[in-house]
């Protein structure tokens, strides 16, 4: 059964573990003693001998960790980046920012590029995930931590948040302040955030006492896409004779687009139309009116992901950990009117 031409892939299959785990076990980096014993036994049985030049290149440390996202201008990712840097810098790591692109194929290509050995690990927040992406991360040349979806079942460290529950918090708040015709402004449904937030709104329509004002899907999670989609959502409600009194947006940028659309139609926010966002970004906090938003702990997720990747790269910890950050509604001006000041007493009342 032995063969002097056995490959690393054959060893991985024979040991029943991923290619990345096999590589780490053979090179003595980031693998448990049990994993090392299992993989080396498979290698010995197959007669595998590593290429020493390739091994020396793989052992080289770069003191760099990649942070890969679809849109490097999105304020959510900027907040994550700051938190990641704060964790990694004291340990001597630089953060290399990379763009995944907006397709699964481009994201997988980026993961495959890790074979080039330019970083020691990666934190990635992919918009879209499929089985091919999961396989690519399982077999990645360096440890990878995923922000956005639980992949612990595949032995992949991941950090996520309950954005579906966050949508429910926004709806409950709007109902509590008297809104009854609520529409939903979402981003692309084939993305991880789009799918989760749509699921959250669907659940809220079954649980809360309000009229479902319908859903409009924007082309992207941007202000421009939100502006166009908000006009479509409001037009449809007006045409049906049931104008909306509130809009729940799937992120802050879409919400800002909705507020802009309301202004272009002569509607006041929050007087005529209450608006909520999600992500609690800096731009939402300083926007006028300031934006009611569900915080998903962007900085906290970045912090946790950085700690996970450090554990994998520096300490060889077991893979497959899963951490979560809970949502928190932050109420501001876009959903609650400022209290009306009491009138000054008339002279005859004085």
mmCIF file of C-alpha atoms in Angstrom:
data_model
loop_
_atom_site.group_PDB
_atom_site.id
_atom_site.type_symbol
_atom_site.label_atom_id
_atom_site.label_comp_id
_atom_site.label_asym_id
_atom_site.label_seq_id
_atom_site.Cartn_x
_atom_site.Cartn_y
_atom_site.Cartn_z
ATOM 1 C CA UNK A 1 0.000 0.000 0.000
ATOM 2 C CA UNK A 2 3.018 2.285 0.286
ATOM 3 C CA UNK A 3 4.196 4.479 -2.564
ATOM 4 C CA UNK A 4 7.242 6.764 -2.789
ATOM 5 C CA UNK A 5 5.155 9.091 -4.976
ATOM 6 C CA UNK A 6 2.386 9.619 -2.426
ATOM 7 C CA UNK A 7 1.098 13.204 -2.277
ATOM 8 C CA UNK A 8 -0.040 15.397 0.587
ATOM 9 C CA UNK A 9 -3.617 15.147 -0.705
ATOM 10 C CA UNK A 10 -3.429 11.347 -0.531
ATOM 11 C CA UNK A 11 -2.164 11.533 3.033
ATOM 12 C CA UNK A 12 -5.040 13.852 3.981
ATOM 13 C CA UNK A 13 -7.598 11.497 2.475
ATOM 14 C CA UNK A 14 -6.048 8.461 4.125
ATOM 15 C CA UNK A 15 -6.019 10.208 7.516
ATOM 16 C CA UNK A 16 -9.572 11.472 7.009
ATOM 17 C CA UNK A 17 -8.708 15.104 7.734
ATOM 18 C CA UNK A 18 -8.450 18.306 5.717
ATOM 19 C CA UNK A 19 -5.465 19.200 3.603
ATOM 20 C CA UNK A 20 -4.681 22.177 5.847
ATOM 21 C CA UNK A 21 -4.765 20.013 8.985
ATOM 22 C CA UNK A 22 -2.482 17.500 7.319
ATOM 23 C CA UNK A 23 0.007 20.188 6.374
ATOM 24 C CA UNK A 24 0.039 21.663 9.884
ATOM 25 C CA UNK A 25 0.435 18.255 11.498
ATOM 26 C CA UNK A 26 3.394 17.317 9.308
ATOM 27 C CA UNK A 27 5.049 20.686 9.767
ATOM 28 C CA UNK A 28 4.483 20.782 13.523
ATOM 29 C CA UNK A 29 2.385 23.987 13.526
ATOM 30 C CA UNK A 30 -1.125 24.405 14.881
ATOM 31 C CA UNK A 31 -2.116 20.753 15.343
ATOM 32 C CA UNK A 32 -2.993 18.707 18.425
ATOM 33 C CA UNK A 33 -0.802 15.747 19.446
ATOM 34 C CA UNK A 34 -3.604 13.367 18.440
ATOM 35 C CA UNK A 35 -3.848 14.967 15.005
ATOM 36 C CA UNK A 36 -0.073 14.833 14.540
ATOM 37 C CA UNK A 37 0.015 11.137 15.431
ATOM 38 C CA UNK A 38 -2.902 10.328 13.105
ATOM 39 C CA UNK A 39 -1.481 12.198 10.125
ATOM 40 C CA UNK A 40 2.095 10.962 10.561
ATOM 41 C CA UNK A 41 0.838 7.393 10.795
ATOM 42 C CA UNK A 42 -1.007 7.869 7.490
ATOM 43 C CA UNK A 43 2.080 9.430 5.911
ATOM 44 C CA UNK A 44 4.298 6.574 7.049
ATOM 45 C CA UNK A 45 1.826 3.986 5.805
ATOM 46 C CA UNK A 46 1.725 5.616 2.363
ATOM 47 C CA UNK A 47 5.437 6.278 2.243
ATOM 48 C CA UNK A 48 4.979 10.026 1.950
ATOM 49 C CA UNK A 49 8.097 12.199 2.129
ATOM 50 C CA UNK A 50 7.701 15.989 2.197
ATOM 51 C CA UNK A 51 9.605 18.176 -0.216
ATOM 52 C CA UNK A 52 12.147 19.897 2.016
ATOM 53 C CA UNK A 53 12.278 23.117 -0.024
ATOM 54 C CA UNK A 54 8.520 23.457 0.087
ATOM 55 C CA UNK A 55 8.546 22.699 3.783
ATOM 56 C CA UNK A 56 11.066 25.435 4.538
ATOM 57 C CA UNK A 57 8.979 27.961 2.628
ATOM 58 C CA UNK A 58 5.845 26.980 4.525
ATOM 59 C CA UNK A 59 7.598 27.304 7.877
ATOM 60 C CA UNK A 60 8.554 30.904 7.155
ATOM 61 C CA UNK A 61 6.582 33.395 9.212
ATOM 62 C CA UNK A 62 5.419 36.646 7.651
ATOM 63 C CA UNK A 63 4.043 38.402 10.762
ATOM 64 C CA UNK A 64 1.036 39.333 8.638
ATOM 65 C CA UNK A 65 -2.662 38.445 8.919
ATOM 66 C CA UNK A 66 -5.102 39.167 6.090
ATOM 67 C CA UNK A 67 -8.497 40.760 6.673
ATOM 68 C CA UNK A 68 -10.686 40.087 3.635
ATOM 69 C CA UNK A 69 -14.078 41.707 2.987
ATOM 70 C CA UNK A 70 -16.295 42.461 -0.001
ATOM 71 C CA UNK A 71 -16.418 46.246 0.428
ATOM 72 C CA UNK A 72 -13.469 47.847 2.186
ATOM 73 C CA UNK A 73 -15.336 51.178 2.311
ATOM 74 C CA UNK A 74 -18.241 49.822 4.371
ATOM 75 C CA UNK A 75 -18.128 51.418 7.850
ATOM 76 C CA UNK A 76 -18.879 48.059 9.482
ATOM 77 C CA UNK A 77 -15.643 46.610 8.137
ATOM 78 C CA UNK A 78 -13.695 49.717 9.097
ATOM 79 C CA UNK A 79 -14.832 49.242 12.699
ATOM 80 C CA UNK A 80 -13.874 45.557 12.538
ATOM 81 C CA UNK A 81 -10.467 46.436 11.104
ATOM 82 C CA UNK A 82 -9.699 48.833 13.941
ATOM 83 C CA UNK A 83 -10.541 46.159 16.519
ATOM 84 C CA UNK A 84 -8.517 43.486 14.692
ATOM 85 C CA UNK A 85 -5.486 45.760 14.513
ATOM 86 C CA UNK A 86 -5.785 46.585 18.224
ATOM 87 C CA UNK A 87 -5.578 42.871 19.089
ATOM 88 C CA UNK A 88 -2.891 41.793 16.608
ATOM 89 C CA UNK A 89 -0.468 44.730 16.681
ATOM 90 C CA UNK A 90 0.811 44.101 20.246
ATOM 91 C CA UNK A 91 1.709 40.570 19.118
ATOM 92 C CA UNK A 92 3.807 41.869 16.235
ATOM 93 C CA UNK A 93 1.335 41.270 13.411
ATOM 94 C CA UNK A 94 0.476 43.649 10.587
ATOM 95 C CA UNK A 95 -3.019 43.533 9.078
ATOM 96 C CA UNK A 96 -3.233 43.266 5.289
ATOM 97 C CA UNK A 97 -6.634 44.397 3.958
ATOM 98 C CA UNK A 98 -7.941 42.530 0.916
ATOM 99 C CA UNK A 99 -11.113 42.559 -1.185
ATOM 100 C CA UNK A 100 -12.968 39.288 -1.704
ATOM 101 C CA UNK A 101 -15.105 40.619 -4.530
ATOM 102 C CA UNK A 102 -18.853 40.021 -4.445
ATOM 103 C CA UNK A 103 -18.995 36.462 -5.809
ATOM 104 C CA UNK A 104 -18.264 33.110 -4.221
ATOM 105 C CA UNK A 105 -15.812 32.295 -7.004
ATOM 106 C CA UNK A 106 -13.706 35.393 -6.370
ATOM 107 C CA UNK A 107 -13.730 34.692 -2.637
ATOM 108 C CA UNK A 108 -12.579 31.114 -3.176
ATOM 109 C CA UNK A 109 -9.792 32.339 -5.467
ATOM 110 C CA UNK A 110 -8.606 34.593 -2.663
ATOM 111 C CA UNK A 111 -8.553 31.695 -0.190
ATOM 112 C CA UNK A 112 -6.609 29.586 -2.681
ATOM 113 C CA UNK A 113 -4.067 32.404 -3.054
ATOM 114 C CA UNK A 114 -2.999 31.781 0.554
ATOM 115 C CA UNK A 115 -0.770 29.046 -0.850
ATOM 116 C CA UNK A 116 1.541 31.921 -1.810
ATOM 117 C CA UNK A 117 2.609 32.209 1.826
ATOM 118 C CA UNK A 118 2.209 35.975 2.121
ATOM 119 C CA UNK A 119 0.288 35.809 5.428
ATOM 120 C CA UNK A 120 0.249 33.572 8.502
ATOM 121 C CA UNK A 121 -3.531 33.603 8.831
ATOM 122 C CA UNK A 122 -6.712 35.175 7.520
ATOM 123 C CA UNK A 123 -9.909 36.692 8.913
ATOM 124 C CA UNK A 124 -12.586 36.754 6.240
ATOM 125 C CA UNK A 125 -16.145 38.108 6.192
ATOM 126 C CA UNK A 126 -17.687 36.704 3.011
ATOM 127 C CA UNK A 127 -20.980 37.992 1.639
ATOM 128 C CA UNK A 128 -21.801 34.667 0.041
ATOM 129 C CA UNK A 129 -21.003 31.148 1.261
ATOM 130 C CA UNK A 130 -21.464 27.770 -0.398
ATOM 131 C CA UNK A 131 -20.042 24.250 -0.089
ATOM 132 C CA UNK A 132 -17.109 25.061 -2.370
ATOM 133 C CA UNK A 133 -16.151 27.993 -0.164
ATOM 134 C CA UNK A 134 -16.309 25.814 2.953
ATOM 135 C CA UNK A 135 -14.062 23.214 1.300
ATOM 136 C CA UNK A 136 -11.586 25.910 0.273
ATOM 137 C CA UNK A 137 -11.360 27.196 3.852
ATOM 138 C CA UNK A 138 -11.021 23.652 5.232
ATOM 139 C CA UNK A 139 -8.060 23.080 2.927
ATOM 140 C CA UNK A 140 -6.526 26.564 3.208
ATOM 141 C CA UNK A 141 -2.764 26.738 3.558
ATOM 142 C CA UNK A 142 -3.018 28.882 6.706
ATOM 143 C CA UNK A 143 -5.597 29.160 9.509
ATOM 144 C CA UNK A 144 -8.765 31.035 8.513
ATOM 145 C CA UNK A 145 -11.414 32.562 10.795
ATOM 146 C CA UNK A 146 -14.810 33.406 9.271
ATOM 147 C CA UNK A 147 -16.986 36.296 10.453
ATOM 148 C CA UNK A 148 -20.655 36.050 9.583
ATOM 149 C CA UNK A 149 -21.782 32.441 9.770
ATOM 150 C CA UNK A 150 -21.213 29.459 12.027
ATOM 151 C CA UNK A 151 -18.944 26.924 10.341
ATOM 152 C CA UNK A 152 -17.903 25.117 13.513
ATOM 153 C CA UNK A 153 -19.484 21.903 12.203
ATOM 154 C CA UNK A 154 -16.811 21.942 9.504
ATOM 155 C CA UNK A 155 -13.973 22.526 11.969
ATOM 156 C CA UNK A 156 -13.689 26.203 11.012
ATOM 157 C CA UNK A 157 -13.392 28.926 13.642
ATOM 158 C CA UNK A 158 -16.173 31.476 13.212
ATOM 159 C CA UNK A 159 -17.805 34.501 14.811
ATOM 160 C CA UNK A 160 -21.363 35.598 14.120
ATOM 161 C CA UNK A 161 -24.272 37.602 15.441
ATOM 162 C CA UNK A 162 -28.042 37.160 15.554
ATOM 163 C CA UNK A 163 -29.072 39.682 12.917
ATOM 164 C CA UNK A 164 -32.459 37.963 12.516
ATOM 165 C CA UNK A 165 -33.095 38.636 16.196
ATOM 166 C CA UNK A 166 -31.915 42.197 15.682
ATOM 167 C CA UNK A 167 -34.595 42.761 13.038
ATOM 168 C CA UNK A 168 -37.174 41.501 15.535
ATOM 169 C CA UNK A 169 -35.929 44.072 18.072
ATOM 170 C CA UNK A 170 -36.368 46.871 15.527
ATOM 171 C CA UNK A 171 -39.902 45.750 14.643
ATOM 172 C CA UNK A 172 -40.910 45.412 18.295
ATOM 173 C CA UNK A 173 -39.639 48.932 18.945
ATOM 174 C CA UNK A 174 -41.619 50.405 16.038
ATOM 175 C CA UNK A 175 -44.793 48.651 17.138
ATOM 176 C CA UNK A 176 -44.241 49.889 20.701
ATOM 177 C CA UNK A 177 -44.067 53.510 19.510
ATOM 178 C CA UNK A 178 -47.299 53.133 17.564
ATOM 179 C CA UNK A 179 -46.230 52.238 14.022
ATOM 180 C CA UNK A 180 -48.541 49.791 12.287
ATOM 181 C CA UNK A 181 -47.665 49.708 8.552
ATOM 182 C CA UNK A 182 -44.049 48.596 8.410
ATOM 183 C CA UNK A 183 -42.062 47.800 5.283
ATOM 184 C CA UNK A 184 -38.707 46.060 5.011
ATOM 185 C CA UNK A 185 -35.764 47.293 2.941
ATOM 186 C CA UNK A 186 -33.258 44.474 2.457
ATOM 187 C CA UNK A 187 -30.071 43.820 0.509
ATOM 188 C CA UNK A 188 -29.479 40.880 -1.875
ATOM 189 C CA UNK A 189 -31.143 37.729 -0.574
ATOM 190 C CA UNK A 190 -28.364 35.409 -1.740
ATOM 191 C CA UNK A 191 -25.984 36.936 0.806
ATOM 192 C CA UNK A 192 -25.487 35.807 4.390
ATOM 193 C CA UNK A 193 -26.832 39.072 5.912
ATOM 194 C CA UNK A 194 -29.670 39.351 3.395
ATOM 195 C CA UNK A 195 -30.915 35.825 4.084
ATOM 196 C CA UNK A 196 -30.720 36.151 7.871
ATOM 197 C CA UNK A 197 -32.412 39.548 8.000
ATOM 198 C CA UNK A 198 -35.188 38.474 5.662
ATOM 199 C CA UNK A 199 -35.800 35.505 7.918
ATOM 200 C CA UNK A 200 -35.949 37.860 10.901
ATOM 201 C CA UNK A 201 -38.543 40.119 9.288
ATOM 202 C CA UNK A 202 -40.681 37.153 8.218
ATOM 203 C CA UNK A 203 -40.674 35.884 11.806
ATOM 204 C CA UNK A 204 -41.561 39.345 13.114
ATOM 205 C CA UNK A 205 -44.588 39.576 10.823
ATOM 206 C CA UNK A 206 -45.931 36.420 12.419
ATOM 207 C CA UNK A 207 -45.266 37.552 15.977
ATOM 208 C CA UNK A 208 -46.044 41.281 16.160
ATOM 209 C CA UNK A 209 -49.281 43.228 15.707
ATOM 210 C CA UNK A 210 -48.643 45.251 12.563
ATOM 211 C CA UNK A 211 -49.472 45.261 8.870
ATOM 212 C CA UNK A 212 -46.683 43.861 6.716
ATOM 213 C CA UNK A 213 -45.910 46.653 4.285
ATOM 214 C CA UNK A 214 -43.927 44.368 2.020
ATOM 215 C CA UNK A 215 -40.253 43.915 1.235
ATOM 216 C CA UNK A 216 -38.084 45.592 -1.364
ATOM 217 C CA UNK A 217 -34.664 44.128 -2.170
ATOM 218 C CA UNK A 218 -31.922 46.601 -3.022
ATOM 219 C CA UNK A 219 -29.181 45.729 -5.499
ATOM 220 C CA UNK A 220 -26.520 46.180 -2.810
ATOM 221 C CA UNK A 221 -26.091 47.257 0.811
ATOM 222 C CA UNK A 222 -25.305 50.872 -0.153
ATOM 223 C CA UNK A 223 -26.936 54.297 0.202
ATOM 224 C CA UNK A 224 -27.496 54.610 -3.544
ATOM 225 C CA UNK A 225 -29.111 51.189 -3.807
ATOM 226 C CA UNK A 226 -31.185 51.930 -0.704
ATOM 227 C CA UNK A 227 -32.468 55.212 -2.154
ATOM 228 C CA UNK A 228 -33.748 53.518 -5.313
ATOM 229 C CA UNK A 229 -35.243 50.553 -3.466
ATOM 230 C CA UNK A 230 -36.921 52.770 -0.860
ATOM 231 C CA UNK A 231 -38.711 54.713 -3.600
ATOM 232 C CA UNK A 232 -39.984 51.429 -5.047
ATOM 233 C CA UNK A 233 -41.151 50.257 -1.624
ATOM 234 C CA UNK A 234 -42.965 53.518 -0.873
ATOM 235 C CA UNK A 235 -44.464 53.697 -4.377
ATOM 236 C CA UNK A 236 -45.921 50.220 -4.057
ATOM 237 C CA UNK A 237 -47.505 51.013 -0.694
ATOM 238 C CA UNK A 238 -48.943 54.303 -1.971
ATOM 239 C CA UNK A 239 -50.368 52.622 -5.073
ATOM 240 C CA UNK A 240 -52.118 50.094 -2.832
ATOM 241 C CA UNK A 241 -53.633 52.922 -0.781
ATOM 242 C CA UNK A 242 -51.818 51.826 2.363
ATOM 243 C CA UNK A 243 -48.873 54.218 2.808
ATOM 244 C CA UNK A 244 -46.181 53.067 5.196
ATOM 245 C CA UNK A 245 -45.508 54.717 8.525
ATOM 246 C CA UNK A 246 -42.212 52.873 9.145
ATOM 247 C CA UNK A 247 -39.340 51.198 7.318
ATOM 248 C CA UNK A 248 -36.941 48.663 8.781
ATOM 249 C CA UNK A 249 -33.687 48.656 6.805
ATOM 250 C CA UNK A 250 -31.200 45.776 6.769
ATOM 251 C CA UNK A 251 -28.240 48.075 7.403
ATOM 252 C CA UNK A 252 -27.497 51.721 8.166
ATOM 253 C CA UNK A 253 -26.554 52.608 4.593
ATOM 254 C CA UNK A 254 -29.890 51.349 3.273
ATOM 255 C CA UNK A 255 -31.648 53.243 6.078
ATOM 256 C CA UNK A 256 -29.937 56.493 5.099
ATOM 257 C CA UNK A 257 -31.115 55.884 1.542
ATOM 258 C CA UNK A 258 -34.650 55.433 2.883
ATOM 259 C CA UNK A 259 -34.484 58.716 4.818
ATOM 260 C CA UNK A 260 -33.264 60.481 1.677
ATOM 261 C CA UNK A 261 -36.149 58.955 -0.319
ATOM 262 C CA UNK A 262 -38.640 60.149 2.295
ATOM 263 C CA UNK A 263 -37.259 63.695 2.076
ATOM 264 C CA UNK A 264 -37.517 63.674 -1.710
ATOM 265 C CA UNK A 265 -41.209 62.798 -1.357
ATOM 266 C CA UNK A 266 -41.905 65.539 1.172
ATOM 267 C CA UNK A 267 -42.177 63.130 4.107
ATOM 268 C CA UNK A 268 -40.700 63.900 7.505
ATOM 269 C CA UNK A 269 -38.679 61.428 9.537
ATOM 270 C CA UNK A 270 -39.818 60.316 12.041
ATOM 271 C CA UNK A 271 -43.095 62.281 11.834
ATOM 272 C CA UNK A 272 -44.489 60.662 8.690
ATOM 273 C CA UNK A 273 -42.093 57.758 8.437
ATOM 274 C CA UNK A 274 -40.002 56.122 11.152
ATOM 275 C CA UNK A 275 -36.799 54.453 9.947
ATOM 276 C CA UNK A 276 -34.459 51.987 11.636
ATOM 277 C CA UNK A 277 -31.120 50.633 10.459
ATOM 278 C CA UNK A 278 -28.721 47.923 11.502
ATOM 279 C CA UNK A 279 -24.995 47.945 12.407
ATOM 280 C CA UNK A 280 -24.940 51.142 14.521
ATOM 281 C CA UNK A 281 -22.243 52.787 12.405
ATOM 282 C CA UNK A 282 -20.573 56.142 12.994
ATOM 283 C CA UNK A 283 -22.316 57.627 9.972
ATOM 284 C CA UNK A 284 -25.705 56.630 11.400
ATOM 285 C CA UNK A 285 -24.888 58.228 14.743
ATOM 286 C CA UNK A 286 -24.030 61.616 13.234
ATOM 287 C CA UNK A 287 -26.627 61.620 10.440
ATOM 288 C CA UNK A 288 -29.586 63.981 10.712
ATOM 289 C CA UNK A 289 -31.883 62.734 12.050
ATOM 290 C CA UNK A 290 -29.616 60.434 14.032
ATOM 291 C CA UNK A 291 -30.393 56.844 13.151
ATOM 292 C CA UNK A 292 -32.094 54.307 15.372
ATOM 293 C CA UNK A 293 -30.081 51.177 14.693
ATOM 294 C CA UNK A 294 -29.449 47.652 15.917
ATOM 295 C CA UNK A 295 -25.846 47.248 16.985
ATOM 296 C CA UNK A 296 -24.372 43.909 15.911
ATOM 297 C CA UNK A 297 -21.123 44.516 17.788
ATOM 298 C CA UNK A 298 -18.896 45.000 14.735
ATOM 299 C CA UNK A 299 -15.899 45.925 16.845
ATOM 300 C CA UNK A 300 -16.509 43.064 19.244
ATOM 301 C CA UNK A 301 -16.766 40.561 16.392
ATOM 302 C CA UNK A 302 -13.496 41.821 14.979
ATOM 303 C CA UNK A 303 -11.860 41.558 18.404
ATOM 304 C CA UNK A 304 -13.021 37.977 18.905
ATOM 305 C CA UNK A 305 -11.977 36.934 15.401
ATOM 306 C CA UNK A 306 -8.510 38.356 15.987
ATOM 307 C CA UNK A 307 -8.183 36.429 19.240
ATOM 308 C CA UNK A 308 -9.234 33.239 17.453
ATOM 309 C CA UNK A 309 -6.704 33.651 14.656
ATOM 310 C CA UNK A 310 -3.974 34.389 17.208
ATOM 311 C CA UNK A 311 -4.824 31.170 19.000
ATOM 312 C CA UNK A 312 -4.543 29.224 15.759
ATOM 313 C CA UNK A 313 -1.350 30.839 14.473
ATOM 314 C CA UNK A 314 0.612 31.282 17.710
ATOM 315 C CA UNK A 315 -0.723 28.632 20.066
ATOM 316 C CA UNK A 316 -1.849 25.819 17.774
ATOM 317 C CA UNK A 317 -5.283 25.645 19.366
ATOM 318 C CA UNK A 318 -7.877 23.165 18.111
ATOM 319 C CA UNK A 319 -10.039 24.464 15.285
ATOM 320 C CA UNK A 320 -13.822 24.631 15.209
ATOM 321 C CA UNK A 321 -14.584 27.230 17.877
ATOM 322 C CA UNK A 322 -17.733 29.333 17.475
ATOM 323 C CA UNK A 323 -18.395 32.651 19.219
ATOM 324 C CA UNK A 324 -21.466 34.885 19.055
ATOM 325 C CA UNK A 325 -22.241 38.544 19.757
ATOM 326 C CA UNK A 326 -25.799 39.535 20.643
ATOM 327 C CA UNK A 327 -27.738 42.391 18.963
ATOM 328 C CA UNK A 328 -28.700 45.559 20.828
ATOM 329 C CA UNK A 329 -31.223 48.195 19.707
ATOM 330 C CA UNK A 330 -30.008 51.791 20.008
ATOM 331 C CA UNK A 331 -32.933 54.244 19.841
ATOM 332 C CA UNK A 332 -32.304 57.654 18.284
ATOM 333 C CA UNK A 333 -34.187 60.393 16.433
ATOM 334 C CA UNK A 334 -35.178 58.558 13.248
ATOM 335 C CA UNK A 335 -37.851 56.485 14.981
ATOM 336 C CA UNK A 336 -38.951 58.582 17.960
ATOM 337 C CA UNK A 337 -40.065 62.196 17.693
ATOM 338 C CA UNK A 338 -38.431 64.636 20.081
ATOM 339 C CA UNK A 339 -40.761 65.550 22.944
ATOM 340 C CA UNK A 340 -42.854 68.613 22.242
ATOM 341 C CA UNK A 341 -41.781 71.444 24.563
ATOM 342 C CA UNK A 342 -44.422 72.670 26.996
ATOM 343 C CA UNK A 343 -45.862 76.044 25.942
ATOM 344 C CA UNK A 344 -44.807 79.066 27.939
ATOM 345 C CA UNK A 345 -47.471 80.082 30.493
ATOM 346 C CA UNK A 346 -49.761 82.900 29.381
ATOM 347 C CA UNK A 347 -49.868 86.028 31.419
ATOM 348 C CA UNK A 348 -53.390 85.314 32.581
ATOM 349 C CA UNK A 349 -52.259 81.882 33.828
ATOM 350 C CA UNK A 350 -49.288 83.338 35.714
#
